[in-house]
Coordinates of C-alpha atoms and ligand atoms in Angstrom, one line a residue:
X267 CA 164.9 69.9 98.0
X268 CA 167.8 68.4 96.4
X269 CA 168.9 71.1 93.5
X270 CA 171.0 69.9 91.0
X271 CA 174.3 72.5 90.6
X272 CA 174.9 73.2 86.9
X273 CA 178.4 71.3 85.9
X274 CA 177.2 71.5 82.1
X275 CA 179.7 74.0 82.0
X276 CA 182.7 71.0 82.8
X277 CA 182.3 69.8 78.9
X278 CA 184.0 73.1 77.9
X279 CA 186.6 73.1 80.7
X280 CA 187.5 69.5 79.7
X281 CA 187.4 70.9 75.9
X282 CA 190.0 73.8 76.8
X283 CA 191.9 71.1 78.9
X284 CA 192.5 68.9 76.2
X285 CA 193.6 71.6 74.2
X286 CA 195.7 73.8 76.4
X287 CA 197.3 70.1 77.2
X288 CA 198.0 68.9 73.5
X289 CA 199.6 72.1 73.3
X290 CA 202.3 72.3 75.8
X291 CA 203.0 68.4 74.8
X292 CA 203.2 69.2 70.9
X293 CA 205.2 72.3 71.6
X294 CA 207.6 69.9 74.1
X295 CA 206.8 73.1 76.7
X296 CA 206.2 70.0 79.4
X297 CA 207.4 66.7 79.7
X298 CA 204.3 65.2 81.0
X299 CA 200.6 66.9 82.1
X300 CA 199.3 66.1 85.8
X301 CA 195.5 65.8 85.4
X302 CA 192.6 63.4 85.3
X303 CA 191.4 61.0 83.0
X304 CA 188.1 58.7 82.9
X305 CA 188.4 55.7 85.3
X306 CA 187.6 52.4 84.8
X307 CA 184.0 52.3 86.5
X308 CA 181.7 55.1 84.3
X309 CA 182.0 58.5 85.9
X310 CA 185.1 58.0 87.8
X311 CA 188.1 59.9 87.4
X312 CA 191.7 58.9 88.5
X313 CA 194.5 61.7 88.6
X314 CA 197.1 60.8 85.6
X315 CA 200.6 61.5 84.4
X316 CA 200.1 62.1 80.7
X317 CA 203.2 62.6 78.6
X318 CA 201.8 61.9 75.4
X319 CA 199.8 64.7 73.3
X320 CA 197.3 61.6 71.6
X321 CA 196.5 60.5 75.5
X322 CA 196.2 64.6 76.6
X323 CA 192.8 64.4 73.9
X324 CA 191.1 62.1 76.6
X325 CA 192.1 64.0 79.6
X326 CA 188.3 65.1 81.1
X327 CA 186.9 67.6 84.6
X328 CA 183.9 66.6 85.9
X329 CA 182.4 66.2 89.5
X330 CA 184.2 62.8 90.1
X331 CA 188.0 65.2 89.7
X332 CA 187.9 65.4 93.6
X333 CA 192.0 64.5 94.2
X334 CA 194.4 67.1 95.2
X335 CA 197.0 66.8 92.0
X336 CA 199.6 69.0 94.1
X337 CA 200.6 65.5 95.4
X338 CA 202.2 64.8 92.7
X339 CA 204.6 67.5 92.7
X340 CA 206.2 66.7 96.0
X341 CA 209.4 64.6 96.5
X342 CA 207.3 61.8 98.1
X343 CA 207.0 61.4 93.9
X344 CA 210.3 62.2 92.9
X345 CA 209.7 59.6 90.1
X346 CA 207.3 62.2 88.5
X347 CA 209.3 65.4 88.5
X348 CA 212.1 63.4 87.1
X349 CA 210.5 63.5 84.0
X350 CA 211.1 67.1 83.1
X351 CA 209.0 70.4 83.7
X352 CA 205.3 69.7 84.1
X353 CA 202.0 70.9 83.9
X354 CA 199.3 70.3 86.6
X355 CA 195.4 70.6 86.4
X356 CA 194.4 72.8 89.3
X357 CA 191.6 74.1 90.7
X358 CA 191.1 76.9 93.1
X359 CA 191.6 74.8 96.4
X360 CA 194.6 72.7 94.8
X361 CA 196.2 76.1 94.2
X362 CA 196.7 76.7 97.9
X363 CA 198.7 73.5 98.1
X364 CA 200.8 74.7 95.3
X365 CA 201.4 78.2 96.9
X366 CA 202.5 76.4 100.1
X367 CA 204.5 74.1 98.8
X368 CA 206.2 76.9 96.8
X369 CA 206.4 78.9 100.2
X370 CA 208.6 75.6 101.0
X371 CA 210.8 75.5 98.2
X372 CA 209.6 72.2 96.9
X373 CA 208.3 73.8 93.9
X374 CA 209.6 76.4 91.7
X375 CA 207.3 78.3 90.3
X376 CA 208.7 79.0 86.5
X377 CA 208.7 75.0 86.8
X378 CA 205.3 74.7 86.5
X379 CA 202.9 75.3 83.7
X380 CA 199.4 75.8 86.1
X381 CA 196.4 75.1 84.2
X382 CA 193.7 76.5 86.3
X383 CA 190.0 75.3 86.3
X384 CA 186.9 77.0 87.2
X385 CA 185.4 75.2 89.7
X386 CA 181.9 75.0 90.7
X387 CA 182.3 72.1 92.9
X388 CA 183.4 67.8 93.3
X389 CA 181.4 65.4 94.8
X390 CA 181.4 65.0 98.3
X391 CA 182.6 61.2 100.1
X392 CA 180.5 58.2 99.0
X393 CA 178.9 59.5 96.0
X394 CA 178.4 57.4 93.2
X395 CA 180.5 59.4 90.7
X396 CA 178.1 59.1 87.8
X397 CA 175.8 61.2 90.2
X398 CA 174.6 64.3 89.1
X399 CA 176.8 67.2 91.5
X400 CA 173.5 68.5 93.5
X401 CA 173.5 70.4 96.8
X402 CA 173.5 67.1 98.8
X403 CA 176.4 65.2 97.5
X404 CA 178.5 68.4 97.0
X405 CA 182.2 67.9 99.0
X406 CA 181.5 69.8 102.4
X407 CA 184.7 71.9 101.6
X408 CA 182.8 73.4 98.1
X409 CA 179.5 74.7 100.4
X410 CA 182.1 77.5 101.8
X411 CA 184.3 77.6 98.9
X412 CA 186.1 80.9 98.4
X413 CA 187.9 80.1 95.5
X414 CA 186.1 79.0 92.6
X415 CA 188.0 80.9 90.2
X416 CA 191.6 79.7 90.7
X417 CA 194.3 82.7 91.5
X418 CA 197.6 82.7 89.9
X419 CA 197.3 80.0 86.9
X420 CA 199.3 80.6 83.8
X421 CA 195.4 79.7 82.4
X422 CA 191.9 79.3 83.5
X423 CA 189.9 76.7 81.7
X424 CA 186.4 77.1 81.5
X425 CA 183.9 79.5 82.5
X426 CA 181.8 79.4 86.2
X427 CA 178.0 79.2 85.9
X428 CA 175.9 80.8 88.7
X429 CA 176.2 79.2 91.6
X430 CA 173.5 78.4 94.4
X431 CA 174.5 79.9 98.0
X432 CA 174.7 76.5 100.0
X433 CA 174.6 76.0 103.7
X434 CA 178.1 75.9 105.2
X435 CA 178.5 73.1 107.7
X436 CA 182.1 73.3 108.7
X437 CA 181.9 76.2 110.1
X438 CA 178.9 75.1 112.1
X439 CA 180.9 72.4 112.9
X440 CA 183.6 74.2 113.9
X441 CA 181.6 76.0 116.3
X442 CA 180.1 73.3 117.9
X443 CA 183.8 72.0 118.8
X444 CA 184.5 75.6 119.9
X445 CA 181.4 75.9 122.2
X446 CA 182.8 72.5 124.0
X447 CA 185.0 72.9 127.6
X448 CA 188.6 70.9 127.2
X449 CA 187.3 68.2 129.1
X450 CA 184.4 67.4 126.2
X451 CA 187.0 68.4 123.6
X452 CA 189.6 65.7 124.8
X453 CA 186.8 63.1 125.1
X454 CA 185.6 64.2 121.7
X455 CA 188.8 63.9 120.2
X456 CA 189.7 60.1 122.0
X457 CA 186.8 58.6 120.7
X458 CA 187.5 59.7 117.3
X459 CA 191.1 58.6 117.4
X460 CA 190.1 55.2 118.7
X461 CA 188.6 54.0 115.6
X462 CA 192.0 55.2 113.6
X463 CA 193.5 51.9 112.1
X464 CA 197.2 53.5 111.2
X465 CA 196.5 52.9 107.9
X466 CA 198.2 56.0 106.9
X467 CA 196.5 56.9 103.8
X468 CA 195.7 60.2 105.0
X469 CA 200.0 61.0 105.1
X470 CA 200.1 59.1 101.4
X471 CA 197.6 61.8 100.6
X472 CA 198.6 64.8 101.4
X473 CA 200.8 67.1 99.8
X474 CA 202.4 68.6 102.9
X475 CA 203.6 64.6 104.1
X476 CA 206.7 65.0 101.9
X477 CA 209.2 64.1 104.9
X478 CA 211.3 61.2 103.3
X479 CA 211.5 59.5 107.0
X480 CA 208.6 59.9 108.8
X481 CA 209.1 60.9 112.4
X482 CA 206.6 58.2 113.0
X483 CA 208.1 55.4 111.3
X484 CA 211.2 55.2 113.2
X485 CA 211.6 52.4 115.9
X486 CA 215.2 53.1 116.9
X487 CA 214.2 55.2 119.2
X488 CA 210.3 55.0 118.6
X489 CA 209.0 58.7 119.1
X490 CA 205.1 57.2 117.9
X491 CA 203.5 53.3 118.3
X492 CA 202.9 52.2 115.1
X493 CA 200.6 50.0 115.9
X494 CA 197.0 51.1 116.6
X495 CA 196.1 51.6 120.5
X496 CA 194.8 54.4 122.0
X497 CA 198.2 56.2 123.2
X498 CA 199.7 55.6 120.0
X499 CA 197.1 56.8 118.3
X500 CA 196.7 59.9 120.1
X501 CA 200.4 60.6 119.8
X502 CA 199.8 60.2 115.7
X503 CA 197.3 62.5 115.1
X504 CA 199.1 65.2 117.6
X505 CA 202.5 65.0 115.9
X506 CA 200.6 65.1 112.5
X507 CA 198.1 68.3 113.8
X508 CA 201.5 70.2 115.0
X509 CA 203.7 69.1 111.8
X510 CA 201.0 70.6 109.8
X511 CA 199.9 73.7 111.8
X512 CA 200.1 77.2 109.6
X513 CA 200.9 74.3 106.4
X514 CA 197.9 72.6 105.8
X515 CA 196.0 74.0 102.9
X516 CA 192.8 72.7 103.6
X517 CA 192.1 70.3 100.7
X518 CA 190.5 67.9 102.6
X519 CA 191.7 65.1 101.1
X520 CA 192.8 63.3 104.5
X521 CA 189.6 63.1 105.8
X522 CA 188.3 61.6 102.4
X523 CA 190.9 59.3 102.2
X524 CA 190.3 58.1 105.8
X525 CA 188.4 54.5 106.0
X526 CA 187.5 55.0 109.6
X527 CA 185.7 58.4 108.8
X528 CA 187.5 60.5 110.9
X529 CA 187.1 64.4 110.9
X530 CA 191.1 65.3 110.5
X531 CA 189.8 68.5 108.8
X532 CA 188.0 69.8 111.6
X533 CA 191.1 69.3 113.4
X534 CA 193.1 70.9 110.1
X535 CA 190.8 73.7 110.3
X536 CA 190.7 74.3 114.4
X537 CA 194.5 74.3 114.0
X538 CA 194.2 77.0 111.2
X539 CA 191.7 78.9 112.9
X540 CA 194.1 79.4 116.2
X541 CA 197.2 80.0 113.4
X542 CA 194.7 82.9 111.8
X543 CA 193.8 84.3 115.3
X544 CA 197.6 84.0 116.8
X545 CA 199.5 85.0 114.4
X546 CA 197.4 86.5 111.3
X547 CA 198.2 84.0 108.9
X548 CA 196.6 82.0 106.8
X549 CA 198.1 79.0 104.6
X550 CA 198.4 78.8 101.2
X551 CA 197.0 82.4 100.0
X552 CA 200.3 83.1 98.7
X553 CA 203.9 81.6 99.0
X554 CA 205.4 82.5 102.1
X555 CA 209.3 81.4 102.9
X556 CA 208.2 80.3 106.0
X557 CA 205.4 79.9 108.4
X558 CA 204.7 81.3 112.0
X559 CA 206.0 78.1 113.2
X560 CA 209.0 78.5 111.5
X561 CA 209.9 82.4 112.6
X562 CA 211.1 84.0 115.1
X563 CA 210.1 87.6 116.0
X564 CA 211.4 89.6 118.7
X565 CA 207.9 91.4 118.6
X566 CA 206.1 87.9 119.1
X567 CA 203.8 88.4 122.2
X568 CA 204.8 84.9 123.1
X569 CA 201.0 83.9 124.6
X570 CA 201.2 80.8 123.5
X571 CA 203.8 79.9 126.9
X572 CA 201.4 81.9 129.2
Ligands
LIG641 S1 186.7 73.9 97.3 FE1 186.2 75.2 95.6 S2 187.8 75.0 94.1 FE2 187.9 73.2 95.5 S3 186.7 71.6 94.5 FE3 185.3 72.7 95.9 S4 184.4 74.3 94.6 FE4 186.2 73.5 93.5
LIG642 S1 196.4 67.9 106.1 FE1 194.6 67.1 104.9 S2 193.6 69.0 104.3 FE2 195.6 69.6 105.0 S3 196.8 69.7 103.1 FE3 197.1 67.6 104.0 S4 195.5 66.4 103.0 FE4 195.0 68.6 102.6
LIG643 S1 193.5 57.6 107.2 FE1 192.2 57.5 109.0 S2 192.5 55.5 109.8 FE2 194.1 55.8 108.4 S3 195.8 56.5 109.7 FE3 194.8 58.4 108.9 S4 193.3 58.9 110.5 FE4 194.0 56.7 110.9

């Protein structure tokens, strides 16, 4: 049966939104509020930069507010942070992002205003946005959410209703990948990466592509084909994996921005898994100056070169 999840309680998050918005714009607290407003196409929403207190009154949260905001924080959009200190709609997931990149020294935290949102869940890829949320078109990362109510906000909007306890299918997914032998893993892994286009939309995505010059871009020497062929496209996704191992916060937003429907967070979240087991860490649950990747310990067991 396919339950409809009660977002009724997403007109009084959008209420306290608008207001908590209005606010820090009338107050001149922020230069300019990071959050969504109504798209063109009924139910959409698009992330916007809103810097007038009038255009804060339209600012909405509803099922369709599926993009990662943290984005917009990074130097990949230096043109947005130039306009002063900011305020950013967040909810529990985009938090991580914010913690990490805070671990990295890209934000600081007294910065940013954080105006949390109770979250009981975004549509999953390829819903029509003016679709009810119900437990079939609910984003796979919301079935095994663990943070609905967003930690470390300056303030939550809105209040969660009771939520339905939903099949988690990324950790099934996960498994299946685990139960695999090398050989089926790499052939698994190859014919998923064959059908990537180099598009790049899942780097213009994420909040932990900040690099200025991407190590794949350069030509002089080339480190990574750019155009799409099997070896180069195996090399992509490996740098990208390893660049992002003990980072990635898990948003999910490559793998919804990928055309070629690629599963780069079941990659994400194997790489996070062996992070978790390795090393004990987990990205994103608070900022960290650096992570295992970036540390040295004299105490490190060094398995990873046995
Ligand atoms: S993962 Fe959690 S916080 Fe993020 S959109 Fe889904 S329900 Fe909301
Ligand atoms: S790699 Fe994907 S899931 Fe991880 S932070 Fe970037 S966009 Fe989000
Ligand atoms: S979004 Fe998909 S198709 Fe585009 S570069 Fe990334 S993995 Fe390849």
């Amino acid at each position: 049966m396919n339950t409809i999840i009660d977002t009724s309680c997403y007109t009084a998050t959008t209420e306290a939104i608008r207001k908590e918005a209005v606010r820090l714009l009338t107050e001149g607290e922020v230069a300019a509020v990071i959050g969504y407003l109504p798209g063109r196409r009924t139910g959409t929403a698009v992330p916007a930069i809103v810097t007038d207190a009038d255009k804060a009154k339209e600012l909405v949260f509803t099922p369709a507010c599926v993009n990662n905001l943290a984005l917009y924080l990074t130097k990949a959009k230096k043109e947005v942070s130039r306009k002063g200190k900011l305020a950013i709609v967040a909810k529990g997931c985009d938090l991580r992002a914010l913690a990490g990149l805070m671990g990295e020294s890209q934000i600081k935290r007294e910065e940013v205003v954080v105006i949390g949102v109770a979250c009981a869940g975004v549509h999953g890829a390829n819903t029509p946005p003016a679709e009810p949320l119900t437990e079939e078109n609910i984003a796979r990362k919301c079935r095994e959410c663990t943070v609905h109510e967003p930690h470390g906000a300056d303030v939550v909007c809105g209040t969660l209703p009771a939520l339905p306890a939903l099949t988690p299918v990324e950790q099934e997914e996960l498994a299946r990948l685990e139960a695999m032998t090398p050989q089926e893993r790499w052939a698994f892994w190859k014919e998923h990466f064959s059908r990537c286009v180099k598009c790049l939309a899942c780097r213009s995505i994420c909040p932990f592509c900040y690099c200025e010059q991407c190590l794949c871009d350069r030509n002089r020497p080339q480190a990574v084909e750019t155009s799409p062929r099997p070896a180069g496209n195996m090399a992509w996704h490996i740098v990208r994996a390893m660049h992002l191992a003990g980072r990635c916060a898990g948003c999910a937003e490559c793998e919804r921005a990928c055309p070629m429907d690629i599963p780069l967070n079941l990659l994400n979240r194997k790489m996070a898994q062996e992070l978790k087991e390795l090393y004990g860490h987990e990205a994103g649950l608070e900022p960290k100056e650096k992570g295992p990747l970036a540390e040295y310990r004299e105490d490190d067991d060094q398995s990873f070169i046995k």
